[in-house]
Short mmCIF file of C-alpha atoms and ligand atoms in Angstrom, two decimals:
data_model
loop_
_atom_site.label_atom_id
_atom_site.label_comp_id
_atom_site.label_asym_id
_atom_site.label_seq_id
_atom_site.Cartn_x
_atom_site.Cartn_y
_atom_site.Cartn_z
CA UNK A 24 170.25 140.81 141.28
CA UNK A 25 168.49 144.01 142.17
CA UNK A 26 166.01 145.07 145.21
CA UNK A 27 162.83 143.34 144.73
CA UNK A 28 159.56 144.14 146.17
CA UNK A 29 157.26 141.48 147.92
CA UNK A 30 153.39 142.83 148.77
CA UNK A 31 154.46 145.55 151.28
CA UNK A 32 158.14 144.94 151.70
CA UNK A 33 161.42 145.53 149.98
CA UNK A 34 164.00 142.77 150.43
CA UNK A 35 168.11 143.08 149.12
CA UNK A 36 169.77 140.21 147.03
CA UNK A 37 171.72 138.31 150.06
CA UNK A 38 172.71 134.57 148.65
CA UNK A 39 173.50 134.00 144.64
CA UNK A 40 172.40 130.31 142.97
CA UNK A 41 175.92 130.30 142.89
CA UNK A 42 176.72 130.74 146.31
CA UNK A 43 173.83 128.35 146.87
CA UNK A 44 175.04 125.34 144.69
CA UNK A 45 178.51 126.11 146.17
CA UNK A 46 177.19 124.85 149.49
CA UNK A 47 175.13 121.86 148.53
CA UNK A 48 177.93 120.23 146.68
CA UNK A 49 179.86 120.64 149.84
CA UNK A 50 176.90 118.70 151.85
CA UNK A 51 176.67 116.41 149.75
CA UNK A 52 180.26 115.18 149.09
CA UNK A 53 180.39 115.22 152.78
CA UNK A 54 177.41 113.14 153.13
CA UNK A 55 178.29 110.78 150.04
CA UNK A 56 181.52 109.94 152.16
CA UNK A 57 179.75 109.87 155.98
CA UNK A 58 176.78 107.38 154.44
CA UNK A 59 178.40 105.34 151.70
CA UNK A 60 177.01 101.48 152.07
CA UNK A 61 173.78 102.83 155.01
CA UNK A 62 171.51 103.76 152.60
CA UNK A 63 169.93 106.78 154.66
CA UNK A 64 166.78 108.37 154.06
CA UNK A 65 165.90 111.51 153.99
CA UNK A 66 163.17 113.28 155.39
CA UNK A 67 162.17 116.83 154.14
CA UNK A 68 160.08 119.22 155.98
CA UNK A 69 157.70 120.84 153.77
CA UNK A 70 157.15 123.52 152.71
CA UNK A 71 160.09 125.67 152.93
CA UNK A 72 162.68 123.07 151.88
CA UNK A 73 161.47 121.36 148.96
CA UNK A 74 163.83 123.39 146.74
CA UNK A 75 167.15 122.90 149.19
CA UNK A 76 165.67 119.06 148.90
CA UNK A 77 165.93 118.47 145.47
CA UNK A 78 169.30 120.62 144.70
CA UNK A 79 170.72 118.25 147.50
CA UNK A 80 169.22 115.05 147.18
CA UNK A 81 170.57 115.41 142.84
CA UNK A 82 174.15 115.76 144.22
CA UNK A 83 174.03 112.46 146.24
CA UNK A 84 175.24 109.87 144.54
CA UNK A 85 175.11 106.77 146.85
CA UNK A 86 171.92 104.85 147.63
CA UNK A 87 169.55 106.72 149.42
CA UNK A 88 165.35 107.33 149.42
CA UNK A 89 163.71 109.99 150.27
CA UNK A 90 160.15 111.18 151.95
CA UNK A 91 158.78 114.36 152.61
CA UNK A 92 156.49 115.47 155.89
CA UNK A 93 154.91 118.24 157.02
CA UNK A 94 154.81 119.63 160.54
CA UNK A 95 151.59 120.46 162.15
CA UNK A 96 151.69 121.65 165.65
CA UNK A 97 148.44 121.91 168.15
CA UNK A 98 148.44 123.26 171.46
CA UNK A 99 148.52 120.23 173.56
CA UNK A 100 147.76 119.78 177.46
CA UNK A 101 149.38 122.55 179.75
CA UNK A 102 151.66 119.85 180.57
CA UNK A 103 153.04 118.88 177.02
CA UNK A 104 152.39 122.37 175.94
CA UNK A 105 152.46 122.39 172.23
CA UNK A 106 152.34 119.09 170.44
CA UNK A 107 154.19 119.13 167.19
CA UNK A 108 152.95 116.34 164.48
CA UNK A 109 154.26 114.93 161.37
CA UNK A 110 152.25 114.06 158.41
CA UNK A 111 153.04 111.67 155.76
CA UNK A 112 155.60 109.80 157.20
CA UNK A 113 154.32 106.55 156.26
CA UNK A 114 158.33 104.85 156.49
CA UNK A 115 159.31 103.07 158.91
CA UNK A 116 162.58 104.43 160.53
CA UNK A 117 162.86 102.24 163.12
CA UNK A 118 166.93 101.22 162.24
CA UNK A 119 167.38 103.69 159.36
CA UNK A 120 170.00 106.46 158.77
CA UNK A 121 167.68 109.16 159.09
CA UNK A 122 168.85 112.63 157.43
CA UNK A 123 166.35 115.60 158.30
CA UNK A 124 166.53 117.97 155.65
CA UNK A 125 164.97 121.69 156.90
CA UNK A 126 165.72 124.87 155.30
CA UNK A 127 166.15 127.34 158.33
CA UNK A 128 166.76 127.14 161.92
CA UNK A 129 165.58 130.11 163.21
CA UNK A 130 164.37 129.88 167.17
CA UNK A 131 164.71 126.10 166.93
CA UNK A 132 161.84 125.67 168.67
CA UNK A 133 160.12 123.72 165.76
CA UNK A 134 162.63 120.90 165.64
CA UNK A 135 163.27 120.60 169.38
CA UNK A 136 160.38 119.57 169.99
CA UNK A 137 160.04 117.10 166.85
CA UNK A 138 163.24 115.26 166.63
CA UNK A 139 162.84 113.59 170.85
CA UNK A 140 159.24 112.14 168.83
CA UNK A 141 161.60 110.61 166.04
CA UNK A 142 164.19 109.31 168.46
CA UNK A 143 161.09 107.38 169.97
CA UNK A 144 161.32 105.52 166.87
CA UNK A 145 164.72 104.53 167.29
CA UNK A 146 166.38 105.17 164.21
CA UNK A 147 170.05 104.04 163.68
CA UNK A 148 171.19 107.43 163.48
CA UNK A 149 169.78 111.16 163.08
CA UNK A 150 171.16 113.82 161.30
CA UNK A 151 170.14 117.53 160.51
CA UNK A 152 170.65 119.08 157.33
CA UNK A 153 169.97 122.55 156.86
CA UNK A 154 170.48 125.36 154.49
CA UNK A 155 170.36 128.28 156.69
CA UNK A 156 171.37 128.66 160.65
CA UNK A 157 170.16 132.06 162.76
CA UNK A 158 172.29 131.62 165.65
CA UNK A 159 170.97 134.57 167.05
CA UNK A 160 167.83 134.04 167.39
CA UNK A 161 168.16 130.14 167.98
CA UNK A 162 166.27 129.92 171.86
CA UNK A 163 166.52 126.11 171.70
CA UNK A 164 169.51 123.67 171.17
CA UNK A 165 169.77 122.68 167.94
CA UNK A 166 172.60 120.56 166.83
CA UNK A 167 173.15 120.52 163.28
CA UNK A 168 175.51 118.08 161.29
CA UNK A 169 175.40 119.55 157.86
CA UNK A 170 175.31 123.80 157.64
CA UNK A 171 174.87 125.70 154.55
CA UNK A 172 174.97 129.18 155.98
CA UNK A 173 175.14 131.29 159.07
CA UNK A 174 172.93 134.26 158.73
CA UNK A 175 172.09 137.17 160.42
CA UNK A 176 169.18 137.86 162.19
CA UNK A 177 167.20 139.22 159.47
CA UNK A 178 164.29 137.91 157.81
CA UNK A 179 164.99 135.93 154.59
CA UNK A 180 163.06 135.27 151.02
CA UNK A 181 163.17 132.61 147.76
CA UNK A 182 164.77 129.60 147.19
CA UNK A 183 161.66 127.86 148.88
CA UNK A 184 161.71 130.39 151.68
CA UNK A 185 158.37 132.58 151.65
CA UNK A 186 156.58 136.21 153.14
CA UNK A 187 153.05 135.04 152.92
CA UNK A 188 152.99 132.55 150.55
CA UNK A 189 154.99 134.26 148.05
CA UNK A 190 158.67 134.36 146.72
CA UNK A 191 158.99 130.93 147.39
CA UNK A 192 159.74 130.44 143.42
CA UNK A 193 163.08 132.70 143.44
CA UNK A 194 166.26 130.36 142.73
CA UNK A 195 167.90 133.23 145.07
CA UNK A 196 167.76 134.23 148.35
CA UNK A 197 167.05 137.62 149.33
CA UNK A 198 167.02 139.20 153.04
CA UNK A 199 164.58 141.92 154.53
CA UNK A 200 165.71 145.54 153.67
CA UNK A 201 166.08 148.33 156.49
CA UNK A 202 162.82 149.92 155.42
P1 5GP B 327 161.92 127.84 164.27
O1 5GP B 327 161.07 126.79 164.92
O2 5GP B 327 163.36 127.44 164.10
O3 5GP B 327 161.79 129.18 164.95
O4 5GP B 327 161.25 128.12 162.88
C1 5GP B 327 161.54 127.47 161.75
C2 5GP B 327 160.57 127.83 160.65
O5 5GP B 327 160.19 129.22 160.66
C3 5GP B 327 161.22 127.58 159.31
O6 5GP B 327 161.05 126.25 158.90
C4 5GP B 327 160.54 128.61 158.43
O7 5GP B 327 159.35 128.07 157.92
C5 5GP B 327 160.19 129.75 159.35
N1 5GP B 327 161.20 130.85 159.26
C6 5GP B 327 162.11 131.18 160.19
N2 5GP B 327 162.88 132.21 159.79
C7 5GP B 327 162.47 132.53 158.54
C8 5GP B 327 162.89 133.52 157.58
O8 5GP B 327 163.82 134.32 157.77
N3 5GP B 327 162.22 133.53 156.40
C9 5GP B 327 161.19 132.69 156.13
N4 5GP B 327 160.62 132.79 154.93
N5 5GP B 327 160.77 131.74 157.01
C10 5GP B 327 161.39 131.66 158.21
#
């Protein structure tokens, strides 16, 4: 892995596939044990985690579905401030073992705001998978059941992750170089 260049910036090799796949076999041999006989469903947000998705959901090996949403957010009434939507969840959850599968938690903003809305629906349980934690920048309590990897404070890239739009299609994961 060597320094890559994306538009106008220069980012390092960080995380290997190897050091990737390492991970999600952990998650998912811990989540093959915690689920075995629930059936739980996933739930991927779009678009950053459709690649940590499908590496994770091919390494579960009980029953389990899978959906994937997307997260629109509107500013709301002062009051509710901004309002944070999800699109194409056409299951019903109400009594499932939900699994949300993001790829990074950066302020946290994004799902603290989203998961109270899916508690409204009263599923049997909620969980939070995610590939990468920033617990440095994380403003809003986040609690996360299944981790792939703490990380800096430092912009990453690949592996689903993007800079405008692009470098989404690298299997690695790169971080933002001092420039
Ligand atoms: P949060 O609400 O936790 O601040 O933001 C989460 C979202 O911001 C992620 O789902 C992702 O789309 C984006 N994001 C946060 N940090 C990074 C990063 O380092 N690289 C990329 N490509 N996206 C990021």
């Amino acid at each position: 892995m060597a320094i890559i260049k994306v538009k106008d910036l220069e980012f390092e090799p960080y995380l290997t596939r190897e050091n990737i796949k390492a991970q999600i076999e952990r998650i998912a041999a811990q989540i093959n044990k915690d689920y075995e006989g629930k059936r739980p469903l996933f739930v991927a947000i779009l678009n950053g985690s459709f690649m940590f998705a499908a590496d994770l959901f091919k390494e579960v090996s009980i029953d389990a579905e899978i959906c994937f949403i997307k997260l629109a957010s509107y500013k709301g009434t002062k009051s509710t401030g901004q309002v944070i939507t999800a699109i194409g969840l056409d299951q019903d959850i109400h009594d499932r073992h939900v699994i949300i599968i993001e790829d990074i938690v950066d302020t946290g903003k994004t799902l603290n705001e989203f998961l109270p809305q899916l508690m409204h629906q009263q599923p049997a349980s909620l969980a939070l998978a995610v590939l990468l934690h920033k617990p440095e920048a994380t403003q809003y309590p986040i609690a996360i059941n299944y981790l792939g990897f703490t990380i800096p404070n430092k912009f990453v890239l690949g592996y689903g992750l993007d800079y405008d739009g692009l470098g989404r299609n690298i299997p690695e994961i790169y971080q933002l170089k001092e420039q």
